[in-house]
Amino acid sequence: MVQASDAGDDPSAGTLPSEFALIARYFAPLARRFPGAYGLRDDVAVIAPSPGAELVVKSDAVICGVHVLPDDPPDLVARKALRMNLSDLAAKGAAPRAYLLDLMLPRATTEEWIASFARGLAQDQAEFGVDLIGGDTDATPGPLTVAIMALGEVPAGRVLRRGGACAGDALFVTGTIGDAALGLAALRGAASGLDPASVAWLADRYRLPQPRVALGPRLIGVATAALDVSDGLVADLGHLCEASNLDAIVDGGRIPLSPAARAAIANDPARLTIALTGGDDYEIVFAAPPAACGTIAALAEATRTPVTEIGRLAAPQPGAPPAVTVRDSSGAPYAFSSTGWTHFGRGRG
Ligand code: ADP
Ligand code: MG
């Protein structure tokens, strides 16, 4: 398609080479292992699911100023954009295979920025076993935008859904919760009482999520419902409850917090709300029958993924919508001023 604003067509473009040169130089090398990508020298890529498998697809965009900060290192921007998508696949039980990359570049972008961005992708391709198979490259008058679409595979008919959990199922979450939200707050200056090492650690959790790709596919046949925690634990658990038509009762004291998050909250208890309702965790929350606890512990160990049981699902109160209750050590429910990140409306849901 002819685009008046394609960098290569616009005489006012900056110092970047044409998008064709950029693709050949920086992106084609990331596609060379995948035969159906045709070296990014055709219009499309071709991908066949493995026998007995279905493709699972997801796209997620990273917008500078919304999901990443303007001075975030380009390799980390790339890796975060890819990992956000891999996290969704993992939460659905899908093993990652390939991804497409739509890159909207402000004219001031430098070639060094793109080189570093591509190096970040190469690093994560090696770590997660995925290949770039296509995309689009454009100049934009707006902020830098990186849209990635990831493709994964599950055995046909076995994708993990948000619905399907049963009353009495136990609730589990991977990793630790709230680090990224506390890290972002610290990067924005709300770091009072935190030592520099904790700030750096929390900021790293914000910039470089750890998608649970090893555990996710192993949850098929074990978890009754699952989703990735990207908009805050309380809000995302609410989505599972809504889809499964169940209440969640979470034991607040069991929610896994990192030492840095604990220190931050000890310093200012209001930070607990940020931790439990902030976004960008990219962990998996899932339900499973209590009898599966042993299996889950074994999977956690085999995949080196921390997994913590945090509560139970129960039939909802008659006439009331499904709800998430987080209880403190005395059994009293926490009251949150917000339940999660939303882009529209009031900003915080
Ligand atoms: P079109 O003109 O149809 O938009 P392009 O010339 O932009 O096609 O793309 C040529 C080839 O390069 C296609 O195979 C496309 O998938 C691939 N491609 C373009 N941009 C990227 C990118 N940022 N990352 C990966 N592949 C890309
Ligand atoms: Mg194009």
mmCIF file of C-alpha atoms and ligand atoms in Angstrom:
data_model
loop_
_atom_site.group_PDB
_atom_site.id
_atom_site.type_symbol
_atom_site.label_atom_id
_atom_site.label_comp_id
_atom_site.label_asym_id
_atom_site.label_seq_id
_atom_site.Cartn_x
_atom_site.Cartn_y
_atom_site.Cartn_z
ATOM 1 C CA MET A 1 0.000 0.000 0.000
ATOM 2 C CA VAL A 2 1.196 3.513 -0.798
ATOM 3 C CA GLN A 3 1.361 5.568 2.349
ATOM 4 C CA ALA A 4 1.969 9.276 2.039
ATOM 5 C CA SER A 5 3.612 9.198 5.425
ATOM 6 C CA ASP A 6 5.924 6.203 4.893
ATOM 7 C CA ALA A 7 9.382 7.364 5.895
ATOM 8 C CA GLY A 8 10.827 6.396 2.521
ATOM 9 C CA ASP A 9 8.341 8.539 0.603
ATOM 10 C CA ASP A 10 8.687 11.722 2.591
ATOM 11 C CA PRO A 11 11.402 14.216 1.677
ATOM 12 C CA SER A 12 11.139 15.725 5.155
ATOM 13 C CA ALA A 13 12.180 12.431 6.728
ATOM 14 C CA GLY A 14 15.111 12.598 9.143
ATOM 15 C CA THR A 15 18.464 10.931 8.824
ATOM 16 C CA LEU A 16 17.171 7.369 8.859
ATOM 17 C CA PRO A 17 17.703 5.220 5.785
ATOM 18 C CA SER A 18 14.565 4.067 3.936
ATOM 19 C CA GLU A 19 12.366 1.517 5.666
ATOM 20 C CA PHE A 20 13.528 -1.057 3.126
ATOM 21 C CA ALA A 21 17.116 -0.573 4.228
ATOM 22 C CA LEU A 22 16.084 -0.693 7.886
ATOM 23 C CA ILE A 23 14.170 -3.933 7.340
ATOM 24 C CA ALA A 24 17.070 -5.536 5.467
ATOM 25 C CA ARG A 25 19.681 -4.348 7.962
ATOM 26 C CA TYR A 26 17.975 -4.816 11.307
ATOM 27 C CA PHE A 27 14.881 -6.997 10.959
ATOM 28 C CA ALA A 28 15.607 -9.546 8.216
ATOM 29 C CA PRO A 29 18.397 -11.083 10.351
ATOM 30 C CA LEU A 30 15.775 -11.732 13.038
ATOM 31 C CA ALA A 31 13.655 -13.673 10.531
ATOM 32 C CA ARG A 32 16.298 -15.838 8.931
ATOM 33 C CA ARG A 33 15.577 -19.005 10.912
ATOM 34 C CA PHE A 34 11.893 -19.082 9.988
ATOM 35 C CA PRO A 35 11.426 -20.410 6.421
ATOM 36 C CA GLY A 36 7.890 -19.005 6.049
ATOM 37 C CA ALA A 37 9.134 -15.474 6.700
ATOM 38 C CA TYR A 38 10.924 -15.537 3.305
ATOM 39 C CA GLY A 39 13.659 -13.329 4.739
ATOM 40 C CA LEU A 40 11.112 -10.460 4.961
ATOM 41 C CA ARG A 41 11.459 -10.125 1.195
ATOM 42 C CA ASP A 42 7.840 -10.944 0.371
ATOM 43 C CA ASP A 43 4.537 -9.325 1.316
ATOM 44 C CA VAL A 44 3.466 -11.891 3.862
ATOM 45 C CA ALA A 45 4.684 -14.756 6.026
ATOM 46 C CA VAL A 46 3.256 -18.261 6.019
ATOM 47 C CA ILE A 47 2.879 -20.308 9.169
ATOM 48 C CA ALA A 48 1.381 -23.768 9.645
ATOM 49 C CA PRO A 49 0.345 -24.987 13.068
ATOM 50 C CA SER A 50 1.962 -28.221 14.240
ATOM 51 C CA PRO A 51 -0.249 -31.298 13.737
ATOM 52 C CA GLY A 52 -3.027 -31.358 16.349
ATOM 53 C CA ALA A 53 -2.316 -27.785 17.460
ATOM 54 C CA GLU A 54 -4.184 -24.512 17.150
ATOM 55 C CA LEU A 55 -2.623 -21.095 16.726
ATOM 56 C CA VAL A 56 -3.200 -18.661 19.586
ATOM 57 C CA VAL A 57 -2.749 -15.009 18.643
ATOM 58 C CA LYS A 58 -2.465 -11.770 20.584
ATOM 59 C CA SER A 59 -1.307 -8.243 19.888
ATOM 60 C CA ASP A 60 -0.206 -5.593 22.330
ATOM 61 C CA ALA A 61 1.214 -2.165 21.704
ATOM 62 C CA VAL A 62 3.743 -0.175 23.663
ATOM 63 C CA ILE A 63 3.339 3.605 23.374
ATOM 64 C CA CYS A 64 6.061 5.914 24.552
ATOM 65 C CA GLY A 65 4.723 7.917 27.488
ATOM 66 C CA VAL A 66 2.032 5.338 28.240
ATOM 67 C CA HIS A 67 3.774 1.970 28.644
ATOM 68 C CA VAL A 68 7.419 3.008 28.526
ATOM 69 C CA LEU A 69 9.252 6.180 29.507
ATOM 70 C CA PRO A 70 10.893 8.382 26.867
ATOM 71 C CA ASP A 71 14.410 7.638 28.086
ATOM 72 C CA ASP A 72 13.931 3.898 28.560
ATOM 73 C CA PRO A 73 16.748 2.004 26.816
ATOM 74 C CA PRO A 74 15.603 0.866 23.334
ATOM 75 C CA ASP A 75 16.611 -2.764 23.855
ATOM 76 C CA LEU A 76 14.416 -2.891 26.950
ATOM 77 C CA VAL A 77 11.504 -1.230 25.102
ATOM 78 C CA ALA A 78 11.758 -3.984 22.486
ATOM 79 C CA ARG A 79 11.973 -6.768 25.023
ATOM 80 C CA LYS A 80 9.079 -5.415 27.082
ATOM 81 C CA ALA A 81 6.864 -5.138 23.990
ATOM 82 C CA LEU A 82 7.641 -8.740 23.053
ATOM 83 C CA ARG A 83 7.338 -10.061 26.601
ATOM 84 C CA MET A 84 3.924 -8.458 27.174
ATOM 85 C CA ASN A 85 2.639 -10.578 24.307
ATOM 86 C CA LEU A 86 4.459 -13.724 25.424
ATOM 87 C CA SER A 87 2.866 -13.294 28.848
ATOM 88 C CA ASP A 88 -0.618 -13.416 27.349
ATOM 89 C CA LEU A 89 0.292 -16.547 25.398
ATOM 90 C CA ALA A 90 1.765 -18.199 28.501
ATOM 91 C CA ALA A 91 -1.353 -17.462 30.544
ATOM 92 C CA LYS A 92 -3.399 -19.253 27.895
ATOM 93 C CA GLY A 93 -1.139 -22.295 27.918
ATOM 94 C CA ALA A 94 0.353 -21.446 24.536
ATOM 95 C CA ALA A 95 3.975 -22.072 23.580
ATOM 96 C CA PRO A 96 5.336 -19.084 21.618
ATOM 97 C CA ARG A 97 6.339 -19.565 17.954
ATOM 98 C CA ALA A 98 6.610 -16.277 16.099
ATOM 99 C CA TYR A 99 5.708 -12.597 16.122
ATOM 100 C CA LEU A 100 5.037 -9.627 13.865
ATOM 101 C CA LEU A 101 6.322 -6.140 14.585
ATOM 102 C CA ASP A 102 4.642 -2.873 13.590
ATOM 103 C CA LEU A 103 7.023 -0.043 14.283
ATOM 104 C CA MET A 104 5.813 3.572 14.261
ATOM 105 C CA LEU A 105 8.899 5.754 14.465
ATOM 106 C CA PRO A 106 9.027 9.489 15.183
ATOM 107 C CA ARG A 107 11.219 11.254 12.622
ATOM 108 C CA ALA A 108 13.818 12.088 15.261
ATOM 109 C CA THR A 109 14.563 8.375 15.792
ATOM 110 C CA THR A 110 18.223 7.564 15.264
ATOM 111 C CA GLU A 111 19.666 4.506 13.603
ATOM 112 C CA GLU A 112 21.503 3.682 16.857
ATOM 113 C CA TRP A 113 18.130 3.529 18.580
ATOM 114 C CA ILE A 114 16.875 1.004 16.020
ATOM 115 C CA ALA A 115 20.104 -1.015 16.217
ATOM 116 C CA SER A 116 19.772 -1.284 19.991
ATOM 117 C CA PHE A 117 16.061 -2.088 19.675
ATOM 118 C CA ALA A 118 16.862 -4.937 17.266
ATOM 119 C CA ARG A 119 19.598 -6.257 19.574
ATOM 120 C CA GLY A 120 17.021 -6.451 22.358
ATOM 121 C CA LEU A 121 14.718 -8.471 20.123
ATOM 122 C CA ALA A 122 17.574 -10.813 19.143
ATOM 123 C CA GLN A 123 18.365 -11.425 22.809
ATOM 124 C CA ASP A 124 14.772 -12.333 23.643
ATOM 125 C CA GLN A 125 14.313 -14.419 20.503
ATOM 126 C CA ALA A 126 17.183 -16.563 21.731
ATOM 127 C CA GLU A 127 15.768 -16.690 25.257
ATOM 128 C CA PHE A 128 12.193 -17.574 24.295
ATOM 129 C CA GLY A 129 12.634 -19.446 21.001
ATOM 130 C CA VAL A 130 10.517 -17.146 18.825
ATOM 131 C CA ASP A 131 11.218 -15.623 15.410
ATOM 132 C CA LEU A 132 10.225 -12.368 13.779
ATOM 133 C CA ILE A 133 8.139 -13.149 10.680
ATOM 134 C CA GLY A 134 6.859 -9.785 9.458
ATOM 135 C CA GLY A 135 5.399 -6.415 10.279
ATOM 136 C CA ASP A 136 5.375 -2.833 9.118
ATOM 137 C CA THR A 137 7.641 0.176 9.469
ATOM 138 C CA ASP A 138 6.298 3.712 9.290
ATOM 139 C CA ALA A 139 7.151 7.252 10.306
ATOM 140 C CA THR A 140 4.708 8.881 12.684
ATOM 141 C CA PRO A 141 4.035 12.446 13.857
ATOM 142 C CA GLY A 142 3.007 10.914 17.187
ATOM 143 C CA PRO A 143 4.955 9.148 19.917
ATOM 144 C CA LEU A 144 7.043 6.053 19.276
ATOM 145 C CA THR A 145 4.703 3.076 19.084
ATOM 146 C CA VAL A 146 5.716 -0.574 18.984
ATOM 147 C CA ALA A 147 2.897 -2.983 18.212
ATOM 148 C CA ILE A 148 3.714 -6.666 18.380
ATOM 149 C CA MET A 149 1.497 -9.555 17.459
ATOM 150 C CA ALA A 150 2.587 -12.894 18.850
ATOM 151 C CA LEU A 151 1.558 -16.343 17.665
ATOM 152 C CA GLY A 152 1.702 -19.405 19.856
ATOM 153 C CA GLU A 153 0.350 -22.927 19.856
ATOM 154 C CA VAL A 154 -1.831 -25.050 22.106
ATOM 155 C CA PRO A 155 -3.126 -28.584 21.613
ATOM 156 C CA ALA A 156 -6.422 -28.072 19.741
ATOM 157 C CA GLY A 157 -9.309 -27.180 22.015
ATOM 158 C CA ARG A 158 -7.174 -26.880 25.141
ATOM 159 C CA VAL A 159 -6.523 -23.130 25.391
ATOM 160 C CA LEU A 160 -6.839 -21.907 28.986
ATOM 161 C CA ARG A 161 -9.798 -19.582 29.393
ATOM 162 C CA ARG A 162 -10.819 -17.014 32.003
ATOM 163 C CA GLY A 163 -14.069 -18.882 32.549
ATOM 164 C CA GLY A 164 -14.312 -22.484 33.673
ATOM 165 C CA ALA A 165 -13.168 -22.301 37.288
ATOM 166 C CA CYS A 166 -15.296 -24.021 39.960
ATOM 167 C CA ALA A 167 -16.406 -22.987 43.433
ATOM 168 C CA GLY A 168 -13.863 -24.414 45.858
ATOM 169 C CA ASP A 169 -10.946 -24.097 43.425
ATOM 170 C CA ALA A 170 -7.764 -22.715 44.914
ATOM 171 C CA LEU A 171 -6.203 -19.553 43.458
ATOM 172 C CA PHE A 172 -2.533 -19.314 42.582
ATOM 173 C CA VAL A 173 -0.263 -16.583 41.310
ATOM 174 C CA THR A 174 3.254 -16.744 39.859
ATOM 175 C CA GLY A 175 6.202 -14.599 40.883
ATOM 176 C CA THR A 176 5.687 -11.515 43.003
ATOM 177 C CA ILE A 177 2.988 -8.860 42.693
ATOM 178 C CA GLY A 178 3.297 -5.074 42.605
ATOM 179 C CA ASP A 179 7.003 -4.704 41.820
ATOM 180 C CA ALA A 180 6.442 -3.032 38.457
ATOM 181 C CA ALA A 181 3.860 -0.557 39.744
ATOM 182 C CA LEU A 182 6.084 0.354 42.687
ATOM 183 C CA GLY A 183 9.065 0.558 40.314
ATOM 184 C CA LEU A 184 7.227 2.956 38.022
ATOM 185 C CA ALA A 185 6.148 5.075 40.989
ATOM 186 C CA ALA A 186 9.767 5.176 42.154
ATOM 187 C CA LEU A 187 11.008 6.133 38.673
ATOM 188 C CA ARG A 188 8.497 8.974 38.747
ATOM 189 C CA GLY A 189 9.962 10.225 42.005
ATOM 190 C CA ALA A 190 7.855 8.451 44.643
ATOM 191 C CA ALA A 191 10.807 6.607 46.130
ATOM 192 C CA SER A 192 10.872 8.065 49.630
ATOM 193 C CA GLY A 193 12.446 5.739 52.179
ATOM 194 C CA LEU A 194 13.683 3.303 49.520
ATOM 195 C CA ASP A 195 17.342 2.448 49.149
ATOM 196 C CA PRO A 196 18.821 2.805 45.636
ATOM 197 C CA ALA A 197 19.243 -0.960 45.225
ATOM 198 C CA SER A 198 15.516 -1.545 45.859
ATOM 199 C CA VAL A 199 14.560 1.262 43.469
ATOM 200 C CA ALA A 200 16.800 -0.248 40.775
ATOM 201 C CA TRP A 201 15.388 -3.708 41.342
ATOM 202 C CA LEU A 202 11.753 -2.531 41.222
ATOM 203 C CA ALA A 203 12.460 -0.394 38.131
ATOM 204 C CA ASP A 204 13.947 -3.444 36.427
ATOM 205 C CA ARG A 205 10.755 -5.383 37.153
ATOM 206 C CA TYR A 206 8.833 -2.542 35.450
ATOM 207 C CA ARG A 207 11.089 -2.420 32.417
ATOM 208 C CA LEU A 208 11.675 -6.131 31.922
ATOM 209 C CA PRO A 209 8.773 -8.433 32.770
ATOM 210 C CA GLN A 210 9.385 -12.196 33.067
ATOM 211 C CA PRO A 211 6.678 -13.933 31.039
ATOM 212 C CA ARG A 212 5.979 -17.357 32.508
ATOM 213 C CA VAL A 213 6.451 -19.227 29.239
ATOM 214 C CA ALA A 214 7.855 -22.362 30.852
ATOM 215 C CA LEU A 215 4.987 -22.844 33.290
ATOM 216 C CA GLY A 216 2.036 -21.687 31.126
ATOM 217 C CA PRO A 217 1.836 -24.662 28.728
ATOM 218 C CA ARG A 218 2.265 -27.065 31.647
ATOM 219 C CA LEU A 219 -0.925 -25.689 33.241
ATOM 220 C CA ILE A 220 -3.089 -27.238 30.510
ATOM 221 C CA GLY A 221 -5.033 -30.055 32.127
ATOM 222 C CA VAL A 222 -4.251 -28.637 35.588
ATOM 223 C CA ALA A 223 -5.684 -25.100 35.724
ATOM 224 C CA THR A 224 -9.435 -24.624 35.348
ATOM 225 C CA ALA A 225 -9.048 -20.922 34.425
ATOM 226 C CA ALA A 226 -6.129 -18.539 33.962
ATOM 227 C CA LEU A 227 -5.151 -15.084 32.804
ATOM 228 C CA ASP A 228 -2.150 -12.836 32.876
ATOM 229 C CA VAL A 229 -1.910 -10.098 35.476
ATOM 230 C CA SER A 230 -1.241 -6.940 33.490
ATOM 231 C CA ASP A 231 -3.721 -4.392 34.860
ATOM 232 C CA GLY A 232 -3.351 -5.171 38.574
ATOM 233 C CA LEU A 233 -3.995 -8.358 40.529
ATOM 234 C CA VAL A 234 -7.359 -7.270 41.924
ATOM 235 C CA ALA A 235 -8.743 -6.131 38.550
ATOM 236 C CA ASP A 236 -7.463 -9.122 36.608
ATOM 237 C CA LEU A 237 -8.684 -11.581 39.197
ATOM 238 C CA GLY A 238 -12.016 -9.776 38.837
ATOM 239 C CA HIS A 239 -12.021 -10.733 35.132
ATOM 240 C CA LEU A 240 -11.532 -14.395 36.047
ATOM 241 C CA CYS A 241 -14.361 -14.130 38.600
ATOM 242 C CA GLU A 242 -16.681 -12.482 36.107
ATOM 243 C CA ALA A 243 -16.008 -15.066 33.394
ATOM 244 C CA SER A 244 -16.302 -17.976 35.854
ATOM 245 C CA ASN A 245 -19.223 -16.364 37.753
ATOM 246 C CA LEU A 246 -17.522 -16.847 41.111
ATOM 247 C CA ASP A 247 -16.287 -14.773 44.041
ATOM 248 C CA ALA A 248 -12.614 -14.704 44.937
ATOM 249 C CA ILE A 249 -11.548 -14.576 48.576
ATOM 250 C CA VAL A 250 -7.875 -13.699 48.750
ATOM 251 C CA ASP A 251 -5.754 -13.960 51.863
ATOM 252 C CA GLY A 252 -3.869 -10.645 51.675
ATOM 253 C CA GLY A 253 -1.039 -11.963 53.818
ATOM 254 C CA ARG A 254 -0.289 -14.708 51.269
ATOM 255 C CA ILE A 255 0.008 -12.435 48.239
ATOM 256 C CA PRO A 256 3.674 -12.860 47.243
ATOM 257 C CA LEU A 257 5.648 -9.646 47.671
ATOM 258 C CA SER A 258 9.339 -9.207 46.916
ATOM 259 C CA PRO A 259 11.664 -7.969 49.659
ATOM 260 C CA ALA A 260 11.881 -4.611 47.851
ATOM 261 C CA ALA A 261 8.083 -4.320 47.662
ATOM 262 C CA ARG A 262 7.802 -5.252 51.341
ATOM 263 C CA ALA A 263 10.307 -2.564 52.246
ATOM 264 C CA ALA A 264 8.431 -0.009 50.146
ATOM 265 C CA ILE A 265 5.104 -0.876 51.782
ATOM 266 C CA ALA A 266 6.586 -0.945 55.297
ATOM 267 C CA ASN A 267 7.766 2.590 54.632
ATOM 268 C CA ASP A 268 4.381 3.767 53.384
ATOM 269 C CA PRO A 269 1.384 1.437 53.851
ATOM 270 C CA ALA A 270 -0.542 3.308 51.116
ATOM 271 C CA ARG A 271 1.827 1.615 48.673
ATOM 272 C CA LEU A 272 -0.007 -1.676 49.270
ATOM 273 C CA THR A 273 -2.845 -0.344 47.108
ATOM 274 C CA ILE A 274 -0.351 0.501 44.351
ATOM 275 C CA ALA A 275 1.113 -2.994 44.576
ATOM 276 C CA LEU A 276 -2.183 -4.868 44.401
ATOM 277 C CA THR A 277 -3.960 -2.647 41.896
ATOM 278 C CA GLY A 278 -1.102 -1.308 39.762
ATOM 279 C CA GLY A 279 -0.310 -2.789 36.375
ATOM 280 C CA ASP A 280 2.573 -4.399 34.506
ATOM 281 C CA ASP A 281 3.131 -7.491 36.655
ATOM 282 C CA TYR A 282 2.905 -9.950 33.721
ATOM 283 C CA GLU A 283 2.451 -12.836 36.105
ATOM 284 C CA ILE A 284 -0.199 -15.572 35.747
ATOM 285 C CA VAL A 285 -3.150 -15.909 38.117
ATOM 286 C CA PHE A 286 -4.915 -19.257 37.825
ATOM 287 C CA ALA A 287 -7.446 -21.506 39.511
ATOM 288 C CA ALA A 288 -7.150 -25.245 40.102
ATOM 289 C CA PRO A 289 -8.835 -27.836 42.313
ATOM 290 C CA PRO A 290 -7.159 -28.043 45.747
ATOM 291 C CA ALA A 291 -6.247 -31.667 44.915
ATOM 292 C CA ALA A 292 -3.905 -30.302 42.216
ATOM 293 C CA CYS A 293 -1.703 -28.523 44.767
ATOM 294 C CA GLY A 294 0.964 -31.230 44.688
ATOM 295 C CA THR A 295 1.072 -31.272 40.884
ATOM 296 C CA ILE A 296 1.350 -27.486 40.826
ATOM 297 C CA ALA A 297 4.201 -27.508 43.327
ATOM 298 C CA ALA A 298 6.027 -30.057 41.145
ATOM 299 C CA LEU A 299 5.441 -27.969 37.981
ATOM 300 C CA ALA A 300 6.636 -24.849 39.780
ATOM 301 C CA GLU A 301 9.830 -26.612 40.698
ATOM 302 C CA ALA A 302 10.337 -28.235 37.294
ATOM 303 C CA THR A 303 9.924 -24.887 35.516
ATOM 304 C CA ARG A 304 11.704 -22.853 38.212
ATOM 305 C CA THR A 305 8.644 -20.631 38.516
ATOM 306 C CA PRO A 306 7.611 -19.345 41.936
ATOM 307 C CA VAL A 307 3.924 -20.169 42.496
ATOM 308 C CA THR A 308 1.937 -19.149 45.587
ATOM 309 C CA GLU A 309 -1.549 -20.160 46.667
ATOM 310 C CA ILE A 310 -3.386 -16.957 47.597
ATOM 311 C CA GLY A 311 -7.031 -17.863 48.174
ATOM 312 C CA ARG A 312 -10.168 -19.637 47.081
ATOM 313 C CA LEU A 313 -13.081 -19.260 44.704
ATOM 314 C CA ALA A 314 -16.625 -19.476 46.026
ATOM 315 C CA ALA A 315 -20.172 -19.254 44.697
ATOM 316 C CA PRO A 316 -21.172 -15.586 44.437
ATOM 317 C CA GLN A 317 -23.592 -14.028 46.925
ATOM 318 C CA PRO A 318 -27.176 -14.392 45.656
ATOM 319 C CA GLY A 319 -28.152 -11.361 43.590
ATOM 320 C CA ALA A 320 -24.675 -9.810 43.749
ATOM 321 C CA PRO A 321 -22.161 -9.685 40.894
ATOM 322 C CA PRO A 322 -18.979 -11.754 41.244
ATOM 323 C CA ALA A 323 -16.526 -9.940 43.517
ATOM 324 C CA VAL A 324 -12.920 -10.056 44.660
ATOM 325 C CA THR A 325 -12.318 -9.670 48.397
ATOM 326 C CA VAL A 326 -8.813 -9.354 49.799
ATOM 327 C CA ARG A 327 -8.720 -10.006 53.538
ATOM 328 C CA ASP A 328 -6.112 -8.886 56.009
ATOM 329 C CA SER A 329 -4.753 -11.090 58.811
ATOM 330 C CA SER A 330 -7.785 -10.351 61.029
ATOM 331 C CA GLY A 331 -10.151 -11.421 58.238
ATOM 332 C CA ALA A 332 -11.350 -7.871 57.526
ATOM 333 C CA PRO A 333 -11.600 -6.901 53.851
ATOM 334 C CA TYR A 334 -9.138 -4.346 52.481
ATOM 335 C CA ALA A 335 -10.823 -1.330 50.929
ATOM 336 C CA PHE A 336 -9.108 -0.197 47.737
ATOM 337 C CA SER A 337 -9.483 3.291 46.349
ATOM 338 C CA SER A 338 -9.030 1.820 42.864
ATOM 339 C CA THR A 339 -8.978 -1.682 41.488
ATOM 340 C CA GLY A 340 -6.795 -1.470 38.423
ATOM 341 C CA TRP A 341 -5.389 0.385 35.488
ATOM 342 C CA THR A 342 -7.790 1.468 32.744
ATOM 343 C CA HIS A 343 -6.931 3.614 29.714
ATOM 344 C CA PHE A 344 -10.282 5.366 29.431
ATOM 345 C CA GLY A 345 -12.933 6.776 31.707
ATOM 346 C CA ARG A 346 -11.488 7.881 35.005
ATOM 347 C CA GLY A 347 -8.036 6.565 34.255
ATOM 348 C CA ARG A 348 -8.016 4.388 37.321
ATOM 349 C CA GLY A 349 -10.946 1.981 37.404
HETATM 350 P P1 ADP B 1 3.937 -2.981 2.640
HETATM 351 O O1 ADP B 1 4.424 -1.971 1.679
HETATM 352 O O2 ADP B 1 2.986 -3.967 2.096
HETATM 353 O O3 ADP B 1 3.536 -2.382 3.952
HETATM 354 P P2 ADP B 1 6.583 -3.380 3.512
HETATM 355 O O4 ADP B 1 7.395 -2.942 2.388
HETATM 356 O O5 ADP B 1 6.327 -2.459 4.655
HETATM 357 O O6 ADP B 1 5.206 -3.921 2.967
HETATM 358 O O7 ADP B 1 7.209 -4.703 4.126
HETATM 359 C C1 ADP B 1 8.025 -5.586 3.342
HETATM 360 C C2 ADP B 1 8.285 -6.833 4.141
HETATM 361 O O8 ADP B 1 8.961 -6.486 5.323
HETATM 362 C C3 ADP B 1 7.022 -7.572 4.570
HETATM 363 O O9 ADP B 1 7.303 -8.954 4.558
HETATM 364 C C4 ADP B 1 6.817 -7.110 5.992
HETATM 365 O O10 ADP B 1 6.148 -8.103 6.742
HETATM 366 C C5 ADP B 1 8.236 -6.906 6.461
HETATM 367 N N1 ADP B 1 8.372 -5.855 7.491
HETATM 368 C C6 ADP B 1 8.165 -4.531 7.374
HETATM 369 N N2 ADP B 1 8.437 -3.880 8.509
HETATM 370 C C7 ADP B 1 8.820 -4.830 9.396
HETATM 371 C C8 ADP B 1 9.212 -4.815 10.758
HETATM 372 N N3 ADP B 1 9.252 -3.684 11.470
HETATM 373 N N4 ADP B 1 9.528 -5.981 11.336
HETATM 374 C C9 ADP B 1 9.455 -7.128 10.642
HETATM 375 N N5 ADP B 1 9.095 -7.224 9.370
HETATM 376 C C10 ADP B 1 8.773 -6.090 8.747
HETATM 377 MG MG MG B 2 4.681 -0.695 4.857
#
